[in-house]
Short mmCIF file of C-alpha atoms in Angstrom, two decimals:
data_model
loop_
_atom_site.label_atom_id
_atom_site.label_comp_id
_atom_site.label_asym_id
_atom_site.label_seq_id
_atom_site.Cartn_x
_atom_site.Cartn_y
_atom_site.Cartn_z
CA MET A 73 116.24 56.80 51.49
CA GLY A 74 118.10 56.43 48.24
CA GLN A 75 121.27 56.08 50.30
CA GLN A 76 120.19 52.50 51.03
CA GLY A 77 119.90 51.75 47.35
CA ASP A 78 116.13 51.23 47.58
CA PHE A 79 114.61 52.39 44.31
CA LEU A 80 111.09 51.47 45.42
CA GLN A 81 111.46 53.94 48.27
CA VAL A 82 112.69 56.62 45.87
CA LEU A 83 109.59 56.04 43.73
CA ARG A 84 107.30 56.13 46.77
CA GLU A 85 108.80 59.45 47.86
CA ARG A 86 107.89 60.84 44.44
CA GLY A 87 104.30 59.66 44.70
CA TYR A 88 104.49 56.69 42.33
CA ALA A 89 101.96 53.96 43.30
CA VAL A 90 104.57 51.23 43.49
CA ASP A 91 102.61 49.35 46.17
CA ASP A 92 99.40 49.35 44.16
CA LEU A 93 100.25 48.76 40.53
CA ARG A 94 96.73 47.86 39.45
CA HIS A 95 93.54 48.75 41.31
CA PRO A 96 90.98 45.94 41.52
CA VAL A 97 88.07 46.79 39.21
CA ASN A 98 84.74 47.44 41.05
CA GLY A 99 86.40 46.37 44.26
CA ASN A 100 85.83 42.67 43.74
CA GLY A 101 86.69 41.67 40.21
CA LEU A 102 86.20 42.34 36.53
CA SER A 103 83.13 43.84 35.00
CA GLY A 104 81.10 41.33 33.01
CA ASN A 105 82.39 41.95 29.51
CA THR A 106 86.02 42.79 30.23
CA GLU A 107 88.66 40.43 28.78
CA VAL A 108 92.09 40.80 30.33
CA THR A 109 95.10 40.03 28.14
CA THR A 110 96.63 36.79 29.42
CA GLY A 111 97.54 33.22 28.36
CA THR A 112 101.08 32.15 27.64
CA THR A 113 103.79 29.52 27.97
CA VAL A 114 107.08 30.30 29.66
CA PHE A 115 109.51 27.87 31.19
CA ALA A 116 113.07 27.58 32.48
CA MET A 117 115.15 24.42 32.67
CA LYS A 118 118.63 23.52 33.76
CA TYR A 119 120.88 21.82 31.23
CA GLY A 120 124.53 20.83 31.05
CA GLU A 121 125.90 24.35 30.59
CA GLY A 122 123.52 26.50 32.63
CA VAL A 123 119.87 27.48 32.43
CA LEU A 124 117.66 28.04 29.39
CA VAL A 125 114.59 30.27 29.68
CA ALA A 126 112.00 30.32 26.91
CA GLY A 127 108.71 32.05 26.19
CA ASP A 128 106.22 31.97 23.35
CA ARG A 129 105.32 35.21 21.56
CA ARG A 130 101.51 35.27 21.69
CA ALA A 131 99.35 37.62 23.77
CA THR A 132 95.62 36.84 23.93
CA ALA A 133 92.47 38.31 25.45
CA GLY A 134 89.84 35.59 25.68
CA ASN A 135 89.61 34.09 22.23
CA VAL A 136 91.29 37.02 20.54
CA VAL A 137 94.96 36.95 19.58
CA MET A 138 96.11 40.45 20.54
CA TYR A 139 99.72 40.22 19.38
CA ASP A 140 102.12 37.61 18.07
CA ARG A 141 105.49 39.19 18.75
CA THR A 142 105.48 39.66 22.51
CA ASP A 143 108.75 39.34 24.40
CA LYS A 144 107.93 37.54 27.65
CA VAL A 145 111.49 36.69 28.64
CA LEU A 146 112.93 39.93 29.95
CA GLU A 147 116.54 40.57 30.94
CA LEU A 148 116.59 42.36 34.27
CA ASP A 149 120.35 42.71 34.40
CA ARG A 150 123.46 40.88 33.18
CA PHE A 151 122.72 37.82 35.32
CA SER A 152 118.97 37.54 35.71
CA VAL A 153 115.86 37.05 33.66
CA LEU A 154 112.14 37.32 34.37
CA ALA A 155 109.78 35.15 32.33
CA ILE A 156 106.31 36.59 32.67
CA ALA A 157 102.95 34.86 32.67
CA GLY A 158 99.70 36.59 33.49
CA VAL A 159 98.43 40.10 32.85
CA PRO A 160 101.10 41.78 30.70
CA ALA A 161 100.30 45.30 31.90
CA THR A 162 101.25 44.41 35.45
CA ALA A 163 104.01 41.96 34.51
CA PHE A 164 105.84 44.43 32.26
CA GLU A 165 105.54 47.09 34.94
CA MET A 166 107.07 44.73 37.49
CA ALA A 167 109.91 43.92 35.12
CA ARG A 168 110.58 47.62 34.54
CA ILE A 169 110.58 48.33 38.27
CA LEU A 170 112.95 45.42 38.94
CA GLU A 171 115.31 46.37 36.12
CA HIS A 172 115.61 49.92 37.44
CA SER A 173 115.83 48.71 41.05
CA PHE A 174 118.79 46.44 40.26
CA LYS A 175 120.53 49.15 38.23
CA TYR A 176 119.92 51.73 40.93
CA TYR A 177 121.24 49.46 43.65
CA ARG A 178 124.39 48.57 41.70
CA ARG A 179 125.16 52.17 40.80
CA SER A 180 124.41 53.65 44.20
CA GLN A 181 125.90 50.95 46.41
CA LEU A 182 128.77 50.17 44.02
CA GLN A 183 128.07 46.46 44.18
CA ASP A 184 125.58 44.07 42.60
CA LEU A 185 122.43 43.24 44.53
CA SER A 186 122.73 39.67 45.80
CA PHE A 187 120.71 36.89 44.16
CA GLU A 188 118.72 36.57 47.36
CA GLY A 189 118.06 40.32 47.33
CA LYS A 190 116.72 40.13 43.79
CA LEU A 191 114.32 37.35 44.81
CA ARG A 192 113.08 39.43 47.73
CA ALA A 193 112.47 42.40 45.45
CA LEU A 194 110.24 40.33 43.17
CA SER A 195 108.41 38.76 46.15
CA THR A 196 107.69 42.23 47.54
CA LEU A 197 106.15 43.39 44.26
CA LEU A 198 103.98 40.27 44.03
CA LYS A 199 102.90 40.55 47.65
CA ASN A 200 101.92 44.21 47.17
CA ASN A 201 100.02 43.21 44.05
CA ALA A 202 97.93 40.56 45.85
CA PRO A 203 94.61 42.51 45.87
CA ALA A 204 94.75 43.04 42.09
CA ALA A 205 95.86 39.43 41.59
CA LEU A 206 92.90 38.09 43.55
CA ALA A 207 90.54 40.42 41.68
CA GLY A 208 91.85 39.06 38.38
CA THR A 209 93.04 42.39 37.02
CA GLY A 210 96.71 41.97 37.87
CA THR A 211 97.41 38.25 38.02
CA VAL A 212 101.11 37.55 37.50
CA ALA A 213 102.88 34.21 38.04
CA PRO A 214 106.44 34.72 36.85
CA ILE A 215 109.59 32.62 36.70
CA PHE A 216 112.83 34.18 37.88
CA ALA A 217 116.06 32.62 36.66
CA GLY A 218 119.58 33.83 37.14
CA TYR A 219 123.18 33.06 37.90
CA ASP A 220 124.06 33.19 41.58
CA GLN A 221 127.59 34.55 41.61
CA LEU A 222 128.13 33.74 45.28
CA GLU A 223 127.32 30.07 44.82
CA GLY A 224 128.54 29.86 41.23
CA CYS A 225 125.48 28.21 39.71
CA GLY A 226 122.32 28.92 37.76
CA LYS A 227 119.05 28.91 39.73
CA ILE A 228 115.36 28.89 38.88
CA PHE A 229 112.51 30.16 41.08
CA PHE A 230 108.80 30.26 40.43
CA TYR A 231 106.00 32.12 42.19
CA ASP A 232 102.29 31.87 42.78
CA ILE A 233 100.16 34.94 42.22
CA LEU A 234 100.39 35.99 45.88
CA GLY A 235 104.17 36.01 45.92
CA ALA A 236 104.99 32.60 47.43
CA GLU A 237 108.44 31.63 46.24
CA PHE A 238 109.60 28.14 45.27
CA GLU A 239 113.01 27.02 44.04
CA ALA A 240 112.90 24.61 41.12
CA VAL A 241 115.35 21.73 41.24
CA GLU A 242 115.37 21.08 37.49
CA TYR A 243 112.71 23.17 35.76
CA ALA A 244 109.80 25.55 36.25
CA VAL A 245 106.82 26.24 34.02
CA SER A 246 104.09 28.88 34.02
CA GLY A 247 101.15 29.99 31.90
CA SER A 248 98.22 28.30 30.22
CA GLY A 249 100.39 26.01 28.09
CA SER A 250 102.49 24.84 31.00
CA PRO A 251 100.65 21.57 31.88
CA THR A 252 101.73 20.03 28.57
CA ILE A 253 105.35 20.98 29.10
CA ARG A 254 105.34 19.91 32.71
CA GLY A 255 104.07 16.49 31.72
CA ILE A 256 106.72 16.03 29.04
CA LEU A 257 109.52 17.15 31.33
CA PHE A 258 108.36 14.81 34.07
CA TYR A 259 108.17 11.92 31.60
CA MET A 260 111.61 12.65 30.10
CA ASN A 261 113.30 12.90 33.47
CA ARG A 262 111.64 9.71 34.77
CA TRP A 263 111.66 7.45 31.72
CA GLY A 264 113.68 9.27 29.05
CA ARG A 265 117.24 8.52 27.96
CA GLY A 266 118.61 10.60 30.81
CA PRO A 267 117.86 13.71 32.87
CA VAL A 268 117.24 16.89 30.89
CA ALA A 269 119.88 18.59 33.06
CA GLY A 270 122.50 16.47 31.29
CA LEU A 271 121.74 17.73 27.76
CA ASP A 272 124.34 19.75 25.87
CA GLU A 273 123.33 23.12 24.47
CA GLU A 274 122.22 21.98 21.02
CA GLU A 275 120.19 19.08 22.41
CA ALA A 276 118.62 21.39 25.00
CA LEU A 277 117.68 24.00 22.39
CA VAL A 278 116.06 21.37 20.17
CA PHE A 279 114.19 20.10 23.20
CA VAL A 280 112.99 23.64 24.00
CA LEU A 281 111.63 24.08 20.47
CA ARG A 282 109.85 20.73 20.64
CA LEU A 283 108.36 21.58 24.05
CA MET A 284 107.05 24.91 22.79
CA THR A 285 105.59 23.28 19.69
CA SER A 286 103.85 20.69 21.89
CA ALA A 287 102.42 23.37 24.18
CA ALA A 288 101.07 25.31 21.17
CA GLU A 289 99.43 22.14 19.88
CA PHE A 290 97.18 21.89 22.94
CA ASP A 291 96.87 25.51 24.09
CA SER A 292 95.36 28.14 21.79
CA ALA A 293 96.90 30.93 23.87
CA THR A 294 100.44 29.70 23.13
CA GLY A 295 102.09 30.90 19.94
CA GLY A 296 104.62 28.12 19.45
CA VAL A 297 106.73 28.37 16.29
CA ASP A 298 105.55 29.95 13.05
CA ALA A 299 108.39 29.35 10.59
CA HIS A 300 106.57 31.06 7.71
CA ALA A 301 106.26 34.29 9.69
CA GLN A 302 109.79 33.89 11.10
CA LEU A 303 108.30 33.71 14.60
CA TYR A 304 110.35 31.72 17.07
CA PRO A 305 110.17 31.65 20.85
CA ILE A 306 112.44 33.97 22.79
CA VAL A 307 115.16 31.78 24.30
CA LYS A 308 117.87 33.03 26.64
CA ARG A 309 120.83 31.19 28.08
CA ILE A 310 122.12 31.96 31.58
CA SER A 311 125.64 30.96 32.59
CA ALA A 312 128.65 32.34 34.46
CA GLU A 313 129.21 34.70 31.51
CA GLY A 314 125.77 36.19 32.03
CA VAL A 315 122.58 36.26 29.97
CA LYS A 316 122.76 35.66 26.25
CA THR A 317 119.88 35.65 23.76
CA ILE A 318 119.87 32.69 21.38
CA SER A 319 119.75 34.09 17.85
CA VAL A 320 116.74 33.58 15.59
CA GLU A 321 119.09 32.17 12.93
CA ARG A 322 120.21 29.41 15.26
CA LEU A 323 116.65 28.57 16.33
CA LYS A 324 115.58 28.60 12.68
CA THR A 325 118.28 26.13 11.69
CA LEU A 326 117.58 23.81 14.61
CA PHE A 327 113.84 23.97 14.06
CA SER A 328 114.21 23.19 10.39
CA GLU A 329 116.68 20.32 10.87
CA LYS A 330 115.66 18.77 14.17
CA VAL A 331 112.02 19.64 14.78
CA LEU A 332 110.15 20.17 11.53
CA ASN A 333 111.92 17.51 9.45
CA HIS A 334 112.79 15.11 12.20
CA VAL A 335 111.47 11.59 11.76
CA MET B 176 125.55 91.61 59.59
CA TYR B 177 125.38 89.92 56.18
CA GLU B 178 122.21 91.84 55.29
CA GLU B 179 124.40 94.66 53.99
CA PRO B 180 125.33 94.06 50.30
CA TYR B 181 129.00 94.77 50.87
CA ARG B 182 129.18 92.25 53.72
CA TRP B 183 127.48 89.64 51.61
CA ILE B 184 129.95 90.13 48.72
CA GLU B 185 132.82 89.99 51.17
CA ALA B 186 131.45 86.79 52.66
CA VAL B 187 131.13 85.18 49.23
CA ALA B 188 134.71 86.22 48.39
CA ASN B 189 135.94 84.68 51.64
CA ARG B 190 134.03 81.53 50.85
CA ARG B 191 135.59 81.42 47.38
CA GLN B 192 139.05 81.67 48.87
CA TYR B 193 138.25 78.99 51.43
CA LEU B 194 136.98 76.65 48.71
CA ASP B 195 139.95 77.28 46.43
CA ASP B 196 142.25 76.26 49.26
CA GLN B 197 140.35 72.98 49.64
CA PHE B 198 141.13 71.89 46.08
CA THR B 199 144.84 72.64 45.94
CA GLN B 200 145.80 69.14 47.07
CA GLY B 201 143.22 67.37 44.90
CA ASN B 202 144.03 65.33 41.83
CA PRO B 203 142.87 66.69 38.46
CA LEU B 204 140.49 64.61 36.38
CA VAL B 205 140.57 64.36 32.59
CA GLY B 206 137.81 63.30 30.18
CA VAL B 207 138.41 62.86 26.45
CA SER B 208 136.08 61.86 23.65
CA PHE B 209 137.49 59.50 21.01
CA SER B 210 136.20 57.15 18.35
CA GLN B 211 135.39 54.23 20.69
CA GLY B 212 133.87 56.32 23.47
CA ILE B 213 134.78 58.63 26.31
CA LEU B 214 137.75 57.97 28.58
CA LEU B 215 137.80 59.41 32.10
CA LEU B 216 141.06 59.32 34.02
CA THR B 217 142.43 60.37 37.39
CA PHE B 218 144.53 59.06 40.25
CA ASN B 219 143.17 58.30 43.68
CA ARG B 220 144.50 57.55 47.15
CA GLY B 221 141.95 54.89 47.92
CA THR B 222 138.57 56.58 47.42
CA GLU B 223 137.16 56.29 43.92
CA LYS B 224 136.38 59.50 42.06
CA ILE B 225 134.65 58.19 38.94
CA TYR B 226 131.15 56.70 39.07
CA GLU B 227 128.41 55.36 36.84
CA ILE B 228 125.28 57.52 36.85
CA TYR B 229 123.16 56.04 34.07
CA ASP B 230 123.41 53.89 30.96
CA ARG B 231 125.51 56.39 29.00
CA ILE B 232 126.48 58.87 31.71
CA ALA B 233 129.44 58.90 34.10
CA LEU B 234 130.51 61.28 36.83
CA GLY B 235 134.03 62.33 37.76
CA GLY B 236 134.56 64.32 40.91
CA MET B 237 137.11 66.34 42.80
CA GLY B 238 136.67 67.51 46.36
CA HIS B 239 135.29 66.22 49.63
CA PRO B 240 134.09 62.59 49.38
CA ALA B 241 130.99 63.22 51.53
CA ASP B 242 129.86 66.11 49.33
CA LEU B 243 130.54 64.12 46.17
CA GLU B 244 128.42 61.28 47.55
CA LYS B 245 125.53 63.60 48.30
CA LEU B 246 125.61 65.11 44.83
CA ARG B 247 126.06 61.68 43.25
CA TYR B 248 122.85 60.51 44.93
CA THR B 249 121.02 63.61 43.70
CA LEU B 250 121.99 62.64 40.16
CA LEU B 251 121.27 58.93 40.61
CA ASP B 252 117.77 59.60 41.96
CA MET B 253 116.98 62.08 39.22
CA ALA B 254 118.36 59.90 36.41
CA HIS B 255 116.66 56.67 37.50
CA VAL B 256 113.25 58.20 38.19
CA GLU B 257 113.40 59.96 34.82
CA GLY B 258 114.54 56.79 33.05
CA PHE B 259 111.80 54.79 34.73
CA GLN B 260 108.91 57.20 34.32
CA ARG B 261 109.83 58.36 30.82
CA SER B 262 112.61 56.57 28.94
CA PRO B 263 116.35 55.98 29.28
CA ALA B 264 116.68 58.15 26.16
CA ASP B 265 115.29 61.10 28.13
CA VAL B 266 118.09 60.95 30.68
CA THR B 267 120.70 63.41 29.46
CA ALA B 268 123.76 64.93 31.09
CA SER B 269 122.59 68.35 29.96
CA ARG B 270 119.34 68.11 31.93
CA LEU B 271 121.06 66.50 34.93
CA MET B 272 123.54 69.35 34.99
CA LYS B 273 121.19 72.25 34.32
CA ASN B 274 118.15 71.09 36.31
CA GLY B 275 119.80 68.87 38.90
CA LEU B 276 123.31 69.87 39.89
CA ALA B 277 123.74 73.53 39.03
CA PRO B 278 120.84 74.97 41.08
CA VAL B 279 121.72 72.84 44.11
CA ILE B 280 125.42 73.73 44.08
CA LYS B 281 124.81 77.43 43.40
CA GLN B 282 122.28 77.70 46.20
CA ALA B 283 124.60 76.00 48.67
CA PHE B 284 127.45 78.30 47.61
CA GLU B 285 125.44 81.48 48.12
CA GLU B 286 123.74 80.53 51.38
CA ILE B 287 126.56 81.86 53.46
CA PHE B 288 125.24 80.58 56.77
CA LYS B 289 125.41 76.99 55.51
CA ALA B 290 128.31 74.88 54.37
CA PRO B 291 128.95 74.90 50.61
CA TYR B 292 129.65 71.78 48.60
CA ILE B 293 133.37 71.19 48.37
CA ALA B 294 133.03 69.59 44.98
CA LYS B 295 133.80 70.07 41.31
CA ILE B 296 132.10 67.64 38.97
CA LEU B 297 132.53 66.44 35.41
CA LEU B 298 129.56 64.73 33.75
CA ALA B 299 130.30 62.76 30.59
CA GLU B 300 127.57 61.62 28.24
CA LEU B 301 128.31 59.14 25.50
CA GLY B 302 126.61 59.88 22.19
CA THR B 303 125.56 57.32 19.62
CA ILE B 304 128.20 58.96 17.41
CA GLN B 305 131.32 60.79 18.55
CA ASP B 306 129.94 64.14 17.48
CA ARG B 307 127.21 63.78 20.10
CA ASP B 308 129.55 63.15 23.02
CA ARG B 309 129.26 65.81 25.70
CA LEU B 310 131.41 66.71 28.69
CA PHE B 311 130.00 69.09 31.30
CA THR B 312 132.04 70.56 34.13
CA ILE B 313 130.69 72.46 37.09
CA ASN B 314 132.59 74.57 39.59
CA TYR B 315 131.87 74.79 43.31
CA ASP B 316 129.87 78.00 42.72
CA GLY B 317 127.41 76.40 40.28
CA MET B 318 129.01 77.79 37.12
CA PHE B 319 129.02 75.08 34.45
CA GLU B 320 130.48 74.64 30.98
CA GLU B 321 129.78 72.26 28.12
CA GLN B 322 132.47 70.76 25.90
CA ARG B 323 132.41 68.27 23.08
CA GLU B 324 135.83 66.65 23.12
CA PHE B 325 137.77 67.41 26.26
CA GLY B 326 136.82 68.13 29.86
CA LEU B 327 139.03 68.84 32.83
CA LEU B 328 138.65 69.25 36.56
CA ALA B 329 141.52 70.97 38.33
CA ALA B 330 142.05 73.17 41.35
CA SER B 331 142.02 76.16 39.03
CA SER B 332 139.76 76.44 36.02
CA SER B 333 142.50 78.53 34.38
CA VAL B 334 144.42 75.25 33.92
CA ARG B 335 141.91 74.18 31.32
CA GLY B 336 142.63 77.30 29.28
CA LEU B 337 146.33 76.55 29.45
CA LEU B 338 145.74 72.98 28.31
CA ALA B 339 143.56 73.88 25.33
CA PRO B 340 146.46 74.48 22.90
CA GLU B 341 148.06 71.19 24.00
CA TRP B 342 144.77 69.34 23.40
CA LYS B 343 144.50 70.80 19.89
CA THR B 344 147.88 69.39 18.87
CA HIS B 345 146.56 65.82 19.18
CA GLY B 346 143.83 65.90 16.56
CA SER B 347 141.21 63.17 16.63
CA LEU B 348 141.99 60.08 18.70
CA SER B 349 141.27 56.79 17.01
CA SER B 350 142.05 54.15 19.64
CA LEU B 351 141.92 53.42 23.35
CA GLN B 352 145.72 53.42 23.37
CA SER B 353 146.00 56.92 21.92
CA ALA B 354 143.18 58.20 24.17
CA LEU B 355 144.96 56.80 27.25
CA GLU B 356 148.33 58.20 26.19
CA VAL B 357 146.91 61.69 25.60
CA SER B 358 144.80 61.60 28.78
CA LEU B 359 147.79 60.66 30.89
CA ARG B 360 149.88 63.42 29.35
CA LEU B 361 147.12 66.01 29.85
CA TRP B 362 146.67 64.83 33.42
CA GLY B 363 150.40 65.20 34.04
CA ILE B 364 150.44 68.75 32.66
CA ALA B 365 147.32 69.71 34.63
CA SER B 366 148.80 68.33 37.80
CA LEU B 367 152.05 70.24 37.37
CA LEU B 368 150.31 73.48 36.38
CA GLN B 369 147.98 73.16 39.35
CA ALA B 370 150.92 72.73 41.70
CA SER B 371 152.59 75.86 40.32
CA THR B 372 149.49 78.11 40.42
CA PRO B 373 149.28 79.61 43.91
CA PHE B 374 145.83 81.26 43.90
CA PRO B 375 143.62 79.25 41.59
CA ASP B 376 140.47 81.12 40.67
CA ASN B 377 140.72 84.07 42.94
CA ASP B 378 142.67 87.28 43.43
CA GLU B 379 142.72 89.32 46.62
CA GLU B 380 139.34 90.91 45.91
CA GLY B 381 137.78 87.73 44.64
CA THR B 382 136.42 89.52 41.57
CA VAL B 383 138.96 88.75 38.85
CA PRO B 384 137.74 86.14 36.32
CA SER B 385 139.64 82.87 36.23
CA SER B 386 140.92 83.56 32.72
CA THR B 387 143.21 86.22 34.13
CA ALA B 388 144.67 84.05 36.89
CA PRO B 389 148.48 83.81 36.97
CA VAL B 390 149.80 82.03 33.90
CA SER B 391 152.32 79.27 34.55
CA THR B 392 154.79 78.02 31.96
CA MET B 393 154.09 74.67 30.29
CA PRO B 394 156.12 71.86 31.85
CA ASN B 395 158.57 70.01 29.64
CA ASP B 396 158.20 66.37 28.54
CA GLU B 397 160.58 65.00 31.13
CA ALA B 398 158.77 66.77 33.97
CA ILE B 399 155.43 65.39 32.74
CA ALA B 400 156.77 61.83 32.42
CA SER B 401 158.41 62.05 35.83
CA ARG B 402 155.15 63.23 37.41
CA ILE B 403 153.17 60.34 35.89
CA ARG B 404 155.81 57.74 36.82
CA ASP B 405 155.70 59.06 40.36
CA MET B 406 151.90 58.87 40.51
CA LEU B 407 151.77 55.38 38.99
CA SER B 408 154.12 54.15 41.68
CA LYS B 409 152.37 55.90 44.60
CA GLU B 410 148.65 56.16 43.82
CA THR B 411 145.96 54.19 42.00
CA LEU B 412 145.25 54.96 38.37
CA GLU B 413 141.48 55.17 37.97
CA CYS B 414 140.22 54.87 34.45
CA VAL B 415 136.71 54.42 33.07
CA LEU B 416 135.54 53.91 29.51
CA LEU B 417 132.05 54.76 28.29
CA ASP B 418 132.19 52.25 25.49
CA ARG B 419 130.34 53.09 22.28
CA GLU B 420 131.10 49.61 20.97
CA SER B 421 129.77 47.65 23.96
CA GLY B 422 126.65 46.63 22.03
CA LYS B 423 124.62 47.01 25.24
CA MET B 424 122.44 49.63 26.83
CA GLU B 425 124.94 50.01 29.63
CA THR B 426 128.23 51.41 28.43
CA TYR B 427 130.19 52.10 31.65
CA ARG B 428 133.31 49.97 32.09
CA ALA B 429 136.02 50.47 34.72
CA LEU B 430 139.42 49.57 33.25
CA SER B 431 141.80 47.75 35.58
CA LEU B 432 145.52 48.46 35.72
CA PRO B 433 146.49 45.09 34.18
CA GLU B 434 144.10 45.89 31.32
CA LEU B 435 145.67 49.32 30.85
CA GLN B 436 149.29 48.33 31.37
CA PRO B 437 150.04 47.37 27.73
CA PHE B 438 148.76 50.77 26.58
CA ILE B 439 150.79 52.91 28.98
CA PRO B 440 153.82 54.34 27.10
CA SER B 441 157.14 53.04 28.41
CA VAL B 442 158.30 56.57 29.22
CA PHE B 443 155.48 56.79 31.80
CA GLN B 444 156.14 53.35 33.31
CA PRO B 445 157.73 53.51 36.76
CA ALA B 446 161.04 51.67 37.17
CA THR B 447 160.47 48.18 38.56
#
């Protein structure tokens, strides 16, 4: 089946449980004292030069901060990014499967998988994961952003935990800190100085840092920015040139000049 | 009738002769390790012969396109499942060759009631430093070799022995330009030697090792240049770089002719 470039099928043939990444616990949910690692803020927004995707660094389980250096914005290939929200165990596994699927397709078929094909691949994984999502052990609600080479533009899609796919016109948000960001973005687009999609790169990056700081202010599961610990969100830019990670040095400078000390 | 040992040996010898004949019209393929990476080079008549297998591994092939495709998929499946279930660092050309390709090709060669693979393959693996670069070549009978700096596919494996002294004269290659220049020259020599060697890896009995195959004289510079000019005007130069300086996990980069043009020595350039 590999001749069709289907890596999922190759995995299935080797007995890997690709259609059942996480068994529901006890058949109908979590045991009483189990805390699943979750809670996050990821978002993607269009701006003047492409798409920016950002994610905070914190992973929590209930009230416990598990880790403060998580990378939730994962490059799947040169032109696409998955921002994960939900149970990291399942989300990271999905990202790994997708990354290898896209590589396998490109190398075996000698052409890139289409943007539409990449979306279908993610939908399939989410759909197959529905039992675990409903049970609460494998809930994942990711954002997929990438550059569509056929249409020559950046695109953003977001998903519910069952795999329903929605295209975002201007931005998409996910995770426990997302209501704050969604509200600010709505306000800025409606009553701000102009649509966020018209910002240049520096303005957009400053805006991203301010959004993440706002989300962290109201959501304990969002890490925000910790300048003392040199912890900044992961921010990636998507354009016709592909995916590029914004350097910590640049975020540090912008945060210091335009967020922390801004009056 | 093949149950008798003598018949079986005779059948294998016949098969060897049949396979040798299949490669006489094929284009050689050269792989060289240099400071920036590994350069793979050949000419094709429309069907590509160099492919990406994994992040740091490329395949060059000679033979029947359908057989090359089948073997390419064997490697792709093995590499990607390994990289997914373990780590990309665990995917090595050595394991792909020894555990993946060699047993499959050898078995097909010796099962005389089935068709053998008409394929010779070069697997190149880019190291983090030049000293760790590896080039593996495998013959149609499953016999494989490992080299550090220079790998060659040709109709006759004796051509590689003839090219070894020529390779040693070049010393270490420090740029893409020098790697391309040397690769083109080696390809030209291999192509001419191949054309002048009538029975590649096989004598009448099929038992003489390739090292004792007929020795051809080294072509002169003008003959080499003429051969390359001729090929550049008639066929497509296929060139791939496994780039140590890419700064990315994936290092495979196909080089287009316009990209290569400035590096091709004028003596090899066809008259316009």
